[in-house]
XYZ file of N, CA, C and O in Angstrom:
328
model
N 105.525 113.719 115.659
C 106.673 113.080 115.005
C 106.302 112.224 113.831
O 106.934 112.185 112.789
N 105.233 111.513 113.963
C 104.682 110.684 112.876
C 104.165 111.556 111.669
O 104.191 111.132 110.576
N 103.783 112.830 111.996
C 103.384 113.646 110.931
C 104.553 113.950 109.991
O 104.345 114.121 108.811
N 105.781 114.016 110.499
C 106.978 114.207 109.650
C 107.031 113.041 108.752
O 107.290 113.180 107.488
N 106.896 111.825 109.194
C 106.995 110.651 108.415
C 105.904 110.664 107.358
O 106.110 110.309 106.173
N 104.727 111.057 107.767
C 103.581 111.077 106.839
C 103.854 111.856 105.559
O 103.471 111.566 104.534
N 104.613 112.934 105.771
C 104.947 113.829 104.674
C 106.316 113.614 104.014
O 106.877 114.411 103.363
N 106.896 112.411 104.345
C 108.082 111.916 103.687
C 109.418 112.475 104.320
O 110.447 112.279 103.713
N 109.273 113.147 105.508
C 110.533 113.575 106.158
C 110.901 112.595 107.272
O 110.042 111.835 107.801
N 112.111 112.588 107.647
C 112.633 111.723 108.726
C 112.410 112.413 110.005
O 112.639 113.632 110.224
N 111.989 111.612 111.071
C 111.881 112.239 112.404
C 113.279 112.616 112.940
O 114.327 112.094 112.441
N 113.251 113.398 113.975
C 114.484 113.953 114.568
C 115.390 112.805 115.125
O 116.583 112.757 114.826
N 114.822 111.877 115.870
C 115.632 110.851 116.520
C 114.967 109.442 116.167
O 113.945 109.081 116.736
N 115.629 108.717 115.294
C 115.144 107.451 114.805
C 116.186 106.484 114.442
O 117.351 106.867 114.329
N 115.834 105.124 114.310
C 116.800 104.262 113.799
C 116.023 103.103 113.049
O 114.813 102.849 113.417
N 116.635 102.417 112.167
C 115.985 101.260 111.469
C 115.881 100.146 112.479
O 116.759 99.876 113.273
N 114.824 99.392 112.325
C 114.569 98.128 113.177
C 114.524 96.954 112.318
O 113.430 96.304 112.132
N 115.563 96.621 111.652
C 115.584 95.441 110.776
C 115.335 94.153 111.449
O 114.882 93.162 110.784
N 115.509 94.062 112.731
C 115.238 92.826 113.512
C 113.724 92.594 113.517
O 113.325 91.461 113.654
N 112.914 93.600 113.338
C 111.451 93.527 113.351
C 111.031 93.188 111.883
O 110.153 92.336 111.691
N 111.574 93.866 110.913
C 111.177 93.632 109.541
C 111.767 94.636 108.647
O 112.204 95.707 109.038
N 111.830 94.355 107.349
C 112.375 95.239 106.352
C 111.513 96.493 106.225
O 110.290 96.427 106.075
N 112.118 97.674 106.327
C 111.427 98.899 106.248
C 110.824 99.376 107.532
O 110.148 100.404 107.561
N 111.059 98.680 108.666
C 110.525 99.107 109.929
C 111.519 100.034 110.652
O 112.684 99.821 110.564
N 111.011 101.078 111.265
C 111.831 102.023 111.976
C 111.231 102.272 113.371
O 110.121 101.955 113.621
N 112.143 102.923 114.146
C 111.749 103.278 115.542
C 111.957 104.770 115.795
O 113.078 105.235 115.499
N 110.991 105.442 116.279
C 111.226 106.839 116.739
C 111.519 106.839 118.204
O 110.831 106.131 118.958
N 112.518 107.588 118.586
C 112.904 107.581 119.981
C 112.502 108.963 120.584
O 112.936 109.999 120.042
N 111.705 108.932 121.608
C 111.226 110.082 122.226
C 111.684 110.182 123.733
O 111.538 109.162 124.426
N 112.277 111.327 124.111
C 112.682 111.409 125.568
C 112.101 112.759 126.106
O 112.141 113.745 125.393
N 111.577 112.655 127.326
C 111.183 113.910 127.974
C 111.356 113.729 129.455
O 111.929 112.709 129.912
N 110.843 114.620 130.224
C 111.066 114.563 131.647
C 110.387 113.385 132.338
O 110.745 112.994 133.447
N 109.450 112.721 131.647
C 108.770 111.604 132.278
C 109.350 110.211 131.875
O 109.023 109.181 132.448
N 110.296 110.192 130.899
C 110.944 109.082 130.579
C 111.368 108.895 129.146
O 111.244 109.897 128.322
N 111.647 107.709 128.706
C 111.899 107.390 127.276
C 110.852 106.508 126.664
O 110.277 105.607 127.312
N 110.405 106.846 125.447
C 109.334 106.198 124.796
C 109.812 105.782 123.404
O 110.624 106.425 122.810
N 109.123 104.805 122.819
C 109.480 104.327 121.500
C 108.166 104.113 120.660
O 107.109 103.617 121.266
N 108.217 104.407 119.435
C 107.205 104.140 118.447
C 107.869 103.269 117.355
O 108.699 103.769 116.675
N 107.341 102.049 117.143
C 107.833 101.259 116.025
C 106.855 101.289 115.003
O 105.669 100.987 115.205
N 107.247 101.647 113.775
C 106.331 101.904 112.708
C 106.911 101.445 111.280
O 108.135 101.219 111.226
N 106.140 101.375 110.344
C 106.489 101.129 108.974
C 105.809 102.105 108.048
O 104.666 102.377 108.205
N 106.662 102.791 107.159
C 106.100 103.796 106.301
C 106.427 103.523 104.839
O 106.492 104.469 104.063
N 106.697 102.277 104.479
C 107.072 101.986 103.142
C 105.946 101.766 102.176
O 106.164 101.571 101.002
N 104.715 101.766 102.689
C 103.596 101.537 101.829
C 102.930 102.930 101.522
O 102.953 103.723 102.364
N 102.429 103.052 100.303
C 101.964 104.348 99.761
C 100.795 104.991 100.541
O 100.677 106.121 100.696
N 99.895 104.083 101.079
C 98.656 104.557 101.618
C 98.656 104.996 103.028
O 97.747 105.746 103.470
N 99.592 104.625 103.894
C 99.578 104.941 105.267
C 100.880 104.711 105.980
O 101.809 103.985 105.476
N 101.003 105.332 107.141
C 102.048 104.955 108.119
C 101.378 104.061 109.070
O 100.374 104.345 109.740
N 101.934 102.848 109.318
C 101.420 101.869 110.194
C 102.236 101.799 111.470
O 103.435 101.463 111.447
N 101.608 102.050 112.624
C 102.283 101.946 113.939
C 102.005 100.540 114.353
O 100.988 100.012 114.507
N 103.196 99.848 114.590
C 103.217 98.442 115.011
C 103.172 98.370 116.580
O 102.579 97.387 117.043
N 103.805 99.259 117.174
C 103.919 99.148 118.676
C 104.387 100.455 119.305
O 105.273 101.071 118.647
N 103.867 100.825 120.406
C 104.375 102.065 121.165
C 104.502 101.540 122.615
O 103.705 100.873 123.144
N 105.583 102.053 123.323
C 105.810 101.713 124.634
C 106.718 102.677 125.363
O 107.471 103.408 124.719
N 106.675 102.640 126.704
C 107.664 103.368 127.482
C 108.802 102.416 127.704
O 108.672 101.248 128.134
N 110.033 102.928 127.441
C 111.274 102.188 127.674
C 111.703 102.283 129.097
O 111.860 103.319 129.633
N 111.839 101.020 129.700
C 112.300 101.032 131.114
C 113.777 100.635 131.273
O 114.253 100.779 132.350
N 114.378 99.980 130.321
C 115.716 99.522 130.393
C 116.466 100.001 129.154
O 115.931 100.494 128.216
N 117.794 99.784 129.180
C 118.689 100.222 128.100
C 118.357 99.453 126.845
O 118.279 100.040 125.736
N 118.126 98.164 126.949
C 117.834 97.332 125.796
C 116.350 97.157 125.547
O 115.591 96.965 126.582
N 115.895 97.241 124.305
C 114.499 96.952 124.044
C 114.168 95.492 124.354
O 114.933 94.596 123.992
N 113.075 95.211 125.027
C 112.783 93.907 125.518
C 112.395 92.969 124.301
O 111.892 93.468 123.296
N 112.664 91.684 124.523
C 112.400 90.739 123.462
C 110.908 90.669 123.169
O 110.511 90.547 122.091
N 110.113 90.788 124.206
C 108.632 90.743 124.042
C 108.139 91.911 123.170
O 107.161 91.791 122.398
N 108.771 93.103 123.402
C 108.339 94.320 122.555
C 108.766 94.035 121.123
O 107.925 94.433 120.238
N 109.912 93.519 120.812
C 110.359 93.297 119.471
C 109.527 92.187 118.842
O 109.134 92.291 117.689
N 109.179 91.180 119.573
C 108.361 90.053 119.054
C 106.960 90.555 118.764
O 106.452 90.118 117.739
N 106.415 91.336 119.630
C 105.043 91.899 119.372
C 105.044 92.700 118.059
O 104.133 92.558 117.191
N 106.028 93.584 117.885
C 106.129 94.434 116.690
C 106.268 93.568 115.444
O 105.604 93.767 114.418
N 107.140 92.536 115.535
C 107.341 91.652 114.402
C 106.078 90.833 114.067
O 105.769 90.700 112.940
N 105.328 90.398 115.086
C 104.069 89.664 114.834
C 103.094 90.579 114.110
O 102.431 90.163 113.175
N 103.033 91.808 114.594
C 102.041 92.812 113.962
C 102.495 93.085 112.493
O 101.662 93.235 111.610
N 103.835 93.171 112.308
C 104.341 93.454 110.958
C 103.970 92.290 109.989
O 103.490 92.575 108.897
N 104.093 91.078 110.488
C 103.755 89.935 109.668
C 102.265 89.963 109.352
O 101.855 89.644 108.179
N 101.477 90.239 110.361
C 99.983 90.344 110.071
C 99.665 91.354 109.117
O 98.805 91.275 108.252
N 100.380 92.522 109.259
C 100.149 93.626 108.307
C 100.445 93.249 106.807
O 99.719 93.440 105.882
N 101.600 92.513 106.660
C 101.962 92.061 105.327
C 101.007 91.143 104.743
O 100.600 91.163 103.525
N 100.445 90.201 105.603
C 99.355 89.280 105.139
C 98.137 90.106 104.647
O 97.555 89.824 103.656
N 97.699 91.065 105.519
C 96.571 91.821 105.277
C 96.724 92.602 103.917
O 95.761 92.776 103.178
N 97.902 93.131 103.686
C 98.222 93.930 102.435
C 98.451 92.996 101.249
O 98.670 93.457 100.141
N 98.552 91.667 101.518
C 98.910 90.785 100.426
C 100.339 90.942 99.867
O 100.597 90.669 98.716
N 101.232 91.200 100.786
C 102.650 91.389 100.462
C 103.457 90.088 100.598
O 103.298 89.338 101.487
């Protein structure tokens, strides 16, 4: 699914995650073993940055998962000088 993003296409099942940061998105994956999420940012020219991946256990994404992704996004922006 991230290969679609890498080539400028949108994944099949995704949504923006503005609560994490501007330009951050979430890919939603479901299969027979459960629901999984990949939170990433693809607004920079050089790479797709995965901020957090996890198996979803409840209806709502946990605060700790959102906080971790937001922390990593902030660190990425610092590293890139944004």
